[in-house]
Coordinates of C-alpha atoms in Angstrom, one line a residue:
M1 CA 19.1 -30.5 19.9
T2 CA 16.9 -27.5 19.8
A3 CA 13.1 -27.7 19.6
Q4 CA 11.8 -27.6 16.0
R5 CA 9.3 -24.8 15.8
P6 CA 7.9 -24.2 12.3
T7 CA 5.9 -21.0 11.8
V8 CA 3.1 -22.9 10.0
P9 CA 1.1 -26.0 11.1
A10 CA 3.3 -29.1 10.5
T11 CA 2.7 -32.9 10.6
F12 CA 5.0 -34.9 12.9
T13 CA 5.4 -38.6 12.5
G14 CA 7.6 -41.3 13.9
D15 CA 9.4 -41.9 17.1
A16 CA 11.4 -39.2 19.0
N17 CA 14.9 -40.2 20.1
P18 CA 15.0 -42.0 23.5
Y19 CA 15.6 -39.6 26.4
R20 CA 19.4 -39.3 27.1
G21 CA 19.3 -36.8 29.9
G22 CA 19.2 -33.0 30.3
D23 CA 16.2 -30.9 29.2
P24 CA 13.5 -33.4 28.2
Y25 CA 12.0 -30.7 25.9
A26 CA 15.2 -30.0 24.0
D27 CA 14.1 -32.2 21.1
Y28 CA 10.4 -31.6 21.4
R29 CA 8.7 -31.0 18.0
T30 CA 6.2 -28.2 17.8
A31 CA 4.8 -25.4 15.6
D32 CA 3.1 -22.0 15.8
F33 CA -0.5 -22.9 15.1
P34 CA -2.6 -19.9 14.0
F35 CA -5.7 -21.3 15.7
T36 CA -4.2 -21.0 19.2
R37 CA -5.3 -17.4 19.2
Y38 CA -8.7 -18.7 20.1
A39 CA -9.7 -19.8 23.7
N40 CA -9.2 -23.3 24.9
L41 CA -12.7 -24.7 25.1
A42 CA -11.3 -27.8 27.0
D43 CA -10.0 -25.6 29.8
R44 CA -10.8 -27.0 33.3
R45 CA -11.5 -23.4 34.5
L46 CA -14.5 -23.4 32.1
G47 CA -15.7 -26.7 33.5
A48 CA -14.2 -29.1 31.0
G49 CA -13.7 -32.7 32.0
V50 CA -12.7 -36.2 30.7
V51 CA -15.8 -38.1 31.6
A52 CA -14.8 -41.6 30.5
A53 CA -12.2 -43.7 28.8
N54 CA -12.2 -47.3 27.8
D55 CA -8.7 -47.9 29.2
E56 CA -6.3 -45.9 31.4
F57 CA -4.1 -48.7 32.7
F58 CA -0.8 -46.7 32.8
A59 CA -1.9 -43.1 33.2
Q60 CA -5.3 -41.5 34.0
R61 CA -7.4 -39.8 31.5
E62 CA -7.8 -36.6 33.6
N63 CA -4.2 -35.7 32.8
L64 CA -5.3 -34.7 29.3
L65 CA -6.7 -31.4 30.5
V66 CA -4.2 -30.5 33.1
A67 CA -3.0 -26.8 32.7
G68 CA 0.6 -26.3 31.7
A69 CA 3.1 -28.5 29.9
A70 CA 3.4 -32.2 30.8
E71 CA 6.2 -33.0 33.2
F72 CA 8.7 -35.8 33.0
D73 CA 10.6 -37.5 35.7
P74 CA 12.9 -40.3 34.3
E75 CA 13.1 -42.1 37.6
H76 CA 9.3 -42.1 38.4
F77 CA 8.1 -45.7 38.3
G78 CA 5.2 -47.5 39.9
H79 CA 3.9 -51.0 40.2
K80 CA 2.5 -50.8 36.6
G81 CA 5.6 -49.3 35.1
K82 CA 6.8 -45.8 34.1
I83 CA 4.5 -43.1 35.5
M84 CA 3.6 -40.7 32.7
D85 CA 2.0 -37.3 32.9
G86 CA -0.8 -38.0 30.4
W87 CA -3.4 -40.6 29.4
E88 CA -1.8 -43.9 28.5
T89 CA -3.4 -47.2 27.7
R90 CA -2.0 -50.7 27.8
R91 CA -0.6 -52.4 24.6
R92 CA -3.3 -54.0 22.5
R93 CA -2.9 -57.6 21.4
G94 CA -4.5 -59.8 18.8
V95 CA -6.9 -62.7 19.3
S96 CA -4.4 -65.6 19.1
A97 CA -0.8 -66.6 18.7
E98 CA -1.4 -66.9 15.0
H99 CA -2.8 -63.3 14.9
P100 CA -1.0 -61.4 17.8
W101 CA -1.5 -58.0 16.2
P102 CA -4.4 -55.7 16.8
T103 CA -6.8 -55.2 13.9
A104 CA -7.0 -52.0 11.9
E105 CA -10.3 -51.2 13.7
D106 CA -8.9 -51.6 17.2
H107 CA -8.5 -48.3 19.1
D108 CA -8.8 -46.7 22.5
W109 CA -11.1 -43.7 23.3
A110 CA -11.8 -41.0 25.8
L111 CA -14.9 -38.8 26.0
V112 CA -14.3 -35.1 26.7
R113 CA -16.9 -32.6 27.9
L114 CA -16.0 -29.1 26.7
G115 CA -16.0 -26.4 29.3
A116 CA -18.0 -24.2 27.0
P117 CA -19.8 -25.4 23.9
G118 CA -18.6 -23.7 20.7
V119 CA -17.2 -23.8 17.2
I120 CA -13.9 -25.6 17.1
R121 CA -11.1 -24.0 15.0
G122 CA -8.2 -26.3 15.9
I123 CA -7.1 -29.1 18.1
V124 CA -3.6 -30.0 19.5
V125 CA -2.9 -33.6 20.4
D126 CA 0.3 -33.3 22.4
T127 CA 2.4 -36.5 22.8
A128 CA 5.1 -34.8 25.0
H129 CA 7.5 -37.4 26.5
F130 CA 5.7 -40.3 24.8
R131 CA 8.7 -41.1 22.6
G132 CA 8.1 -44.7 21.6
N133 CA 4.7 -45.3 23.2
Y134 CA 2.5 -42.7 21.5
P135 CA -0.4 -43.8 19.2
Q136 CA 0.3 -44.6 15.6
A137 CA -2.6 -42.4 14.6
V138 CA -5.4 -40.3 16.2
S139 CA -8.9 -39.2 15.2
V140 CA -11.3 -36.8 16.9
E141 CA -15.1 -36.6 16.6
G142 CA -17.5 -34.0 18.0
A143 CA -21.1 -34.2 19.1
S144 CA -23.7 -31.7 20.4
V145 CA -25.8 -33.2 23.2
P146 CA -27.9 -30.9 25.5
G147 CA -27.9 -31.0 29.2
S148 CA -25.5 -33.1 31.3
P149 CA -25.3 -36.5 29.5
S150 CA -23.8 -39.5 31.2
P151 CA -21.0 -41.5 29.4
G152 CA -23.7 -44.1 28.5
E153 CA -25.9 -41.5 27.0
L154 CA -23.0 -40.1 24.9
L155 CA -22.2 -43.6 23.6
A156 CA -25.8 -44.4 22.6
D157 CA -26.5 -45.2 19.0
E158 CA -28.7 -42.2 18.4
V159 CA -25.9 -39.7 19.2
K160 CA -24.5 -38.3 16.0
W161 CA -20.7 -37.9 15.9
T162 CA -19.1 -35.6 13.3
T163 CA -15.5 -36.2 12.3
L164 CA -13.3 -33.2 13.1
V165 CA -9.9 -34.9 12.7
P166 CA -9.9 -37.9 10.4
R167 CA -7.6 -40.8 11.3
T168 CA -4.1 -39.2 10.9
A169 CA -0.6 -40.4 11.7
V170 CA 1.1 -38.5 14.5
G171 CA 4.6 -38.2 16.0
G172 CA 6.0 -39.0 19.4
H173 CA 7.1 -36.2 21.7
A174 CA 5.4 -33.6 19.5
A175 CA 2.6 -31.1 19.4
N176 CA 0.4 -32.5 16.7
G177 CA -1.9 -29.7 15.5
F178 CA -5.0 -30.0 13.3
A179 CA -7.0 -27.1 11.9
V180 CA -10.8 -27.7 12.0
S181 CA -13.3 -26.2 9.5
V182 CA -16.6 -27.6 10.6
E183 CA -19.1 -24.7 11.3
Q184 CA -21.1 -26.4 14.0
R185 CA -21.5 -26.0 17.7
F186 CA -20.2 -28.9 19.8
T187 CA -20.5 -29.9 23.4
H188 CA -18.4 -33.1 23.6
L189 CA -15.5 -34.8 21.8
R190 CA -14.4 -38.4 21.4
V191 CA -10.6 -38.7 21.1
N192 CA -9.4 -41.9 19.6
Q193 CA -6.0 -43.5 19.7
H194 CA -5.2 -46.0 17.0
P195 CA -4.5 -48.7 18.2
D196 CA -3.2 -47.6 21.6
G197 CA -0.6 -45.5 23.4
G198 CA -0.3 -42.3 25.2
I199 CA -1.3 -38.6 24.8
A200 CA 0.0 -36.0 27.3
R201 CA -2.3 -33.1 26.7
L202 CA -5.4 -32.1 24.6
R203 CA -6.1 -28.5 23.7
V204 CA -9.3 -27.6 21.8
Y205 CA -9.3 -24.0 20.4
G206 CA -12.4 -22.3 19.3
E207 CA -15.2 -19.7 19.8
V208 CA -17.7 -20.1 22.6
V209 CA -21.4 -20.2 21.4
P210 CA -23.6 -19.8 24.5
D211 CA -27.2 -20.9 24.8
P212 CA -29.2 -17.6 24.3
R213 CA -32.1 -19.0 26.4
W214 CA -29.8 -19.3 29.4
L215 CA -28.4 -15.8 29.1
S216 CA -31.9 -14.3 28.6
V217 CA -33.2 -16.0 31.8
L218 CA -30.1 -14.7 33.7
G219 CA -31.0 -11.1 32.9
T220 CA -27.9 -9.3 34.1
F221 CA -24.6 -11.2 33.6
D222 CA -21.0 -10.6 32.5
V223 CA -21.3 -9.8 28.8
V224 CA -17.6 -10.1 28.1
A225 CA -16.9 -13.3 30.1
L226 CA -15.4 -16.1 28.0
E227 CA -17.9 -18.7 29.3
N228 CA -20.8 -16.4 28.1
G229 CA -19.3 -16.0 24.6
G230 CA -17.0 -13.0 25.0
Q231 CA -13.7 -12.9 23.1
V232 CA -10.4 -11.2 23.1
E233 CA -9.9 -9.8 19.6
D234 CA -6.4 -8.3 20.0
A235 CA -4.0 -6.9 22.6
S236 CA -0.9 -4.7 22.5
D237 CA 1.4 -7.1 24.5
L238 CA 1.3 -10.8 25.3
F239 CA 4.8 -11.2 26.6
Y240 CA 4.0 -12.8 30.0
S241 CA 0.5 -14.1 29.8
P242 CA -2.5 -14.3 27.4
A243 CA -5.1 -11.5 27.4
T244 CA -7.8 -14.2 27.5
N245 CA -7.0 -14.7 31.2
T246 CA -8.8 -11.4 31.9
I247 CA -12.2 -13.0 31.0
Q248 CA -11.7 -16.4 32.6
P249 CA -14.2 -17.6 35.3
G250 CA -13.5 -16.7 38.9
R251 CA -10.9 -14.5 40.5
S252 CA -7.2 -14.9 39.7
R253 CA -5.4 -17.2 42.1
K254 CA -1.8 -16.3 41.3
M255 CA 0.1 -13.7 39.4
D256 CA 0.3 -15.5 36.0
D257 CA -3.5 -16.2 36.1
G258 CA -4.0 -12.6 34.9
W259 CA -2.6 -10.4 32.1
E260 CA 0.8 -8.8 32.5
T261 CA 2.8 -6.9 29.9
R262 CA 6.6 -6.3 29.7
R263 CA 8.0 -3.0 31.0
R264 CA 7.5 -0.1 28.6
R265 CA 10.4 2.2 27.8
D266 CA 8.4 4.7 25.7
D267 CA 5.4 7.0 26.2
G268 CA 2.8 4.6 24.9
N269 CA 0.3 2.4 26.8
D270 CA -1.0 -1.2 26.7
W271 CA -4.5 -2.3 25.8
I272 CA -6.9 -5.2 25.2
R273 CA -9.8 -5.2 22.7
Y274 CA -12.8 -7.4 23.3
R275 CA -15.9 -8.6 21.4
L276 CA -19.0 -8.9 23.6
V277 CA -21.2 -12.0 23.4
A278 CA -23.7 -9.8 21.4
R279 CA -25.0 -6.3 21.5
S280 CA -25.6 -5.5 25.2
E281 CA -26.4 -2.7 27.7
I282 CA -23.5 -2.4 30.1
R283 CA -24.4 -1.0 33.6
A284 CA -21.4 -1.8 35.8
V285 CA -17.7 -2.5 35.4
E286 CA -15.1 -4.4 37.5
I287 CA -11.3 -4.2 37.0
D288 CA -9.4 -6.6 39.3
T289 CA -5.7 -6.5 39.9
A290 CA -5.6 -9.6 42.2
Y291 CA -2.1 -10.9 42.8
L292 CA -0.6 -8.1 40.8
K293 CA 1.2 -6.3 43.6
G294 CA 4.3 -4.6 42.3
N295 CA 3.3 -4.8 38.6
S296 CA -0.3 -3.9 38.4
A297 CA -1.3 -1.1 35.9
G298 CA -1.0 2.4 37.3
W299 CA -4.2 3.7 35.7
A300 CA -6.9 2.2 33.5
S301 CA -9.8 3.4 31.3
V302 CA -12.6 1.4 29.6
S303 CA -14.2 2.4 26.3
V304 CA -16.9 0.7 24.2
R305 CA -18.0 0.7 20.6
N306 CA -21.4 -0.1 19.1
G307 CA -21.1 -1.3 15.6
A308 CA -22.1 -4.0 13.2
E309 CA -19.7 -6.7 12.1
G310 CA -16.8 -5.1 10.2
D311 CA -18.0 -1.6 11.2
A312 CA -15.2 0.3 12.9
G313 CA -17.5 2.7 14.8
E314 CA -16.4 5.2 17.4
W315 CA -15.1 4.5 20.8
T316 CA -16.8 6.1 23.8
E317 CA -15.2 6.2 27.2
I318 CA -17.4 4.8 30.0
V319 CA -14.7 4.6 32.7
P320 CA -12.3 7.5 32.5
R321 CA -8.6 7.1 33.3
T322 CA -8.6 6.0 36.9
R323 CA -5.8 5.2 39.4
L324 CA -5.6 1.5 40.2
Q325 CA -4.5 -0.1 43.5
P326 CA -2.4 -3.3 43.5
D327 CA -4.2 -6.6 44.4
T328 CA -7.6 -4.9 44.5
N329 CA -11.0 -5.3 42.8
H330 CA -12.3 -1.9 41.5
R331 CA -16.0 -1.4 40.9
F332 CA -17.7 1.3 38.8
T333 CA -21.4 1.9 38.2
L334 CA -22.4 3.8 35.1
A335 CA -24.8 6.7 35.2
A336 CA -26.6 5.4 32.2
P337 CA -26.4 2.0 30.4
A338 CA -23.9 1.9 27.6
V339 CA -25.0 0.0 24.5
A340 CA -22.0 -1.8 22.9
T341 CA -20.8 -4.7 20.8
H342 CA -17.1 -4.2 21.6
A343 CA -15.0 -3.0 24.6
R344 CA -11.5 -1.9 25.2
V345 CA -9.4 -1.5 28.3
D346 CA -6.4 0.7 28.3
I347 CA -3.8 0.5 31.0
F348 CA -1.2 3.2 31.7
P349 CA 1.6 2.9 31.1
D350 CA 2.1 -0.9 31.4
G351 CA 1.7 -3.7 34.0
G352 CA -1.4 -5.7 34.1
I353 CA -4.9 -6.5 35.3
S354 CA -6.2 -9.9 36.3
R355 CA -9.9 -9.7 35.4
L356 CA -12.3 -7.4 33.5
R357 CA -16.1 -7.8 34.1
L358 CA -18.8 -5.9 32.2
F359 CA -22.2 -6.5 33.8
G360 CA -25.3 -5.9 31.8
S361 CA -27.9 -7.6 29.6
L362 CA -28.5 -8.4 26.0
T363 CA -30.5 -5.9 23.8
E364 CA -33.5 -7.1 21.9
D365 CA -31.5 -7.3 18.6
G366 CA -28.6 -8.9 20.6
V367 CA -30.9 -11.7 21.6
S368 CA -32.1 -12.1 18.1
G369 CA -28.7 -12.3 16.6
L370 CA -27.4 -14.7 19.2
T371 CA -30.4 -17.0 18.7
A372 CA -30.0 -17.0 15.0
R373 CA -26.4 -18.0 15.2
H374 CA -27.1 -20.7 17.8
Q375 CA -29.7 -22.2 15.5
E376 CA -27.5 -22.0 12.4
L377 CA -24.7 -23.9 14.3
G378 CA -27.1 -26.7 15.3
G379 CA -27.6 -25.6 18.9

């Protein structure tokens, strides 16, 4: 069988066929969810974590946020049974022989700290390889709790949890996607399995909404970094890897941790367009080609635009077309600060970069706008 891949969000229910050998993903059910163009706020690279779960008898909760697709080894068994690459709880039972079934309210839960607080646009609850042992239904709630709360503090009665995904039936061995339309800033999620079962991966797509007080105290920081609220708006080519990799924290640790395009056979060039956290003054630029050795971009330029929302504005080049070296971090200081809301990196003719850093600080109106949005979203 070939993987079902609708082009619009789909609802999958029911068991997948038992595994009969060969490619375990051959009958995997999935879809092209529009919200996956946003960053994964539950990315471990941003600092996300599964801080608690009521049960993880068969498989540990931390697997939920592991990067990459879940793996499956049909012969991998342990003392507790089949070892699964996901979070799996034991089977729930009723209270007596006369009532052996769990109640409608019985469920298992896991608490997830987002790596970067933000507005959630969509959630994928992936049950890959859980063919007959997935939950009957799932639900997801969100909360906004400042600081670094403990599991006990998150479960306190005074914490307000907002439903993001109501209790919904899901399918086994499938990417179950849910669009979210709650305009609020969240820091934590509570993922519920009804009544029990296993989930391989959790992905939480949305827009980072940073704390403006933190950024103001920092002074100079990376104004395009994902963790600070920067975003990739568009890119010419996403063949090998997502453009969002270029604004992830830290240095790239392997080739596919950056952005690489397919080989061009024309006279064009590739590019990425970014939205900064808010209007900023940029004073220095870094373009890193770490681990891109035979396929780094040959040359690169950086341009910025200063415009209101929806205003096209004009692009001004702040780093002219410059030769890049493979596996090298390139640093540029600007003669004068460049005020901008958007940035664009062009590479010539193709290839890739691993990271882009734009160091600067928020303008006065940038701070005001960011503060207003933070307050509107309940921050």
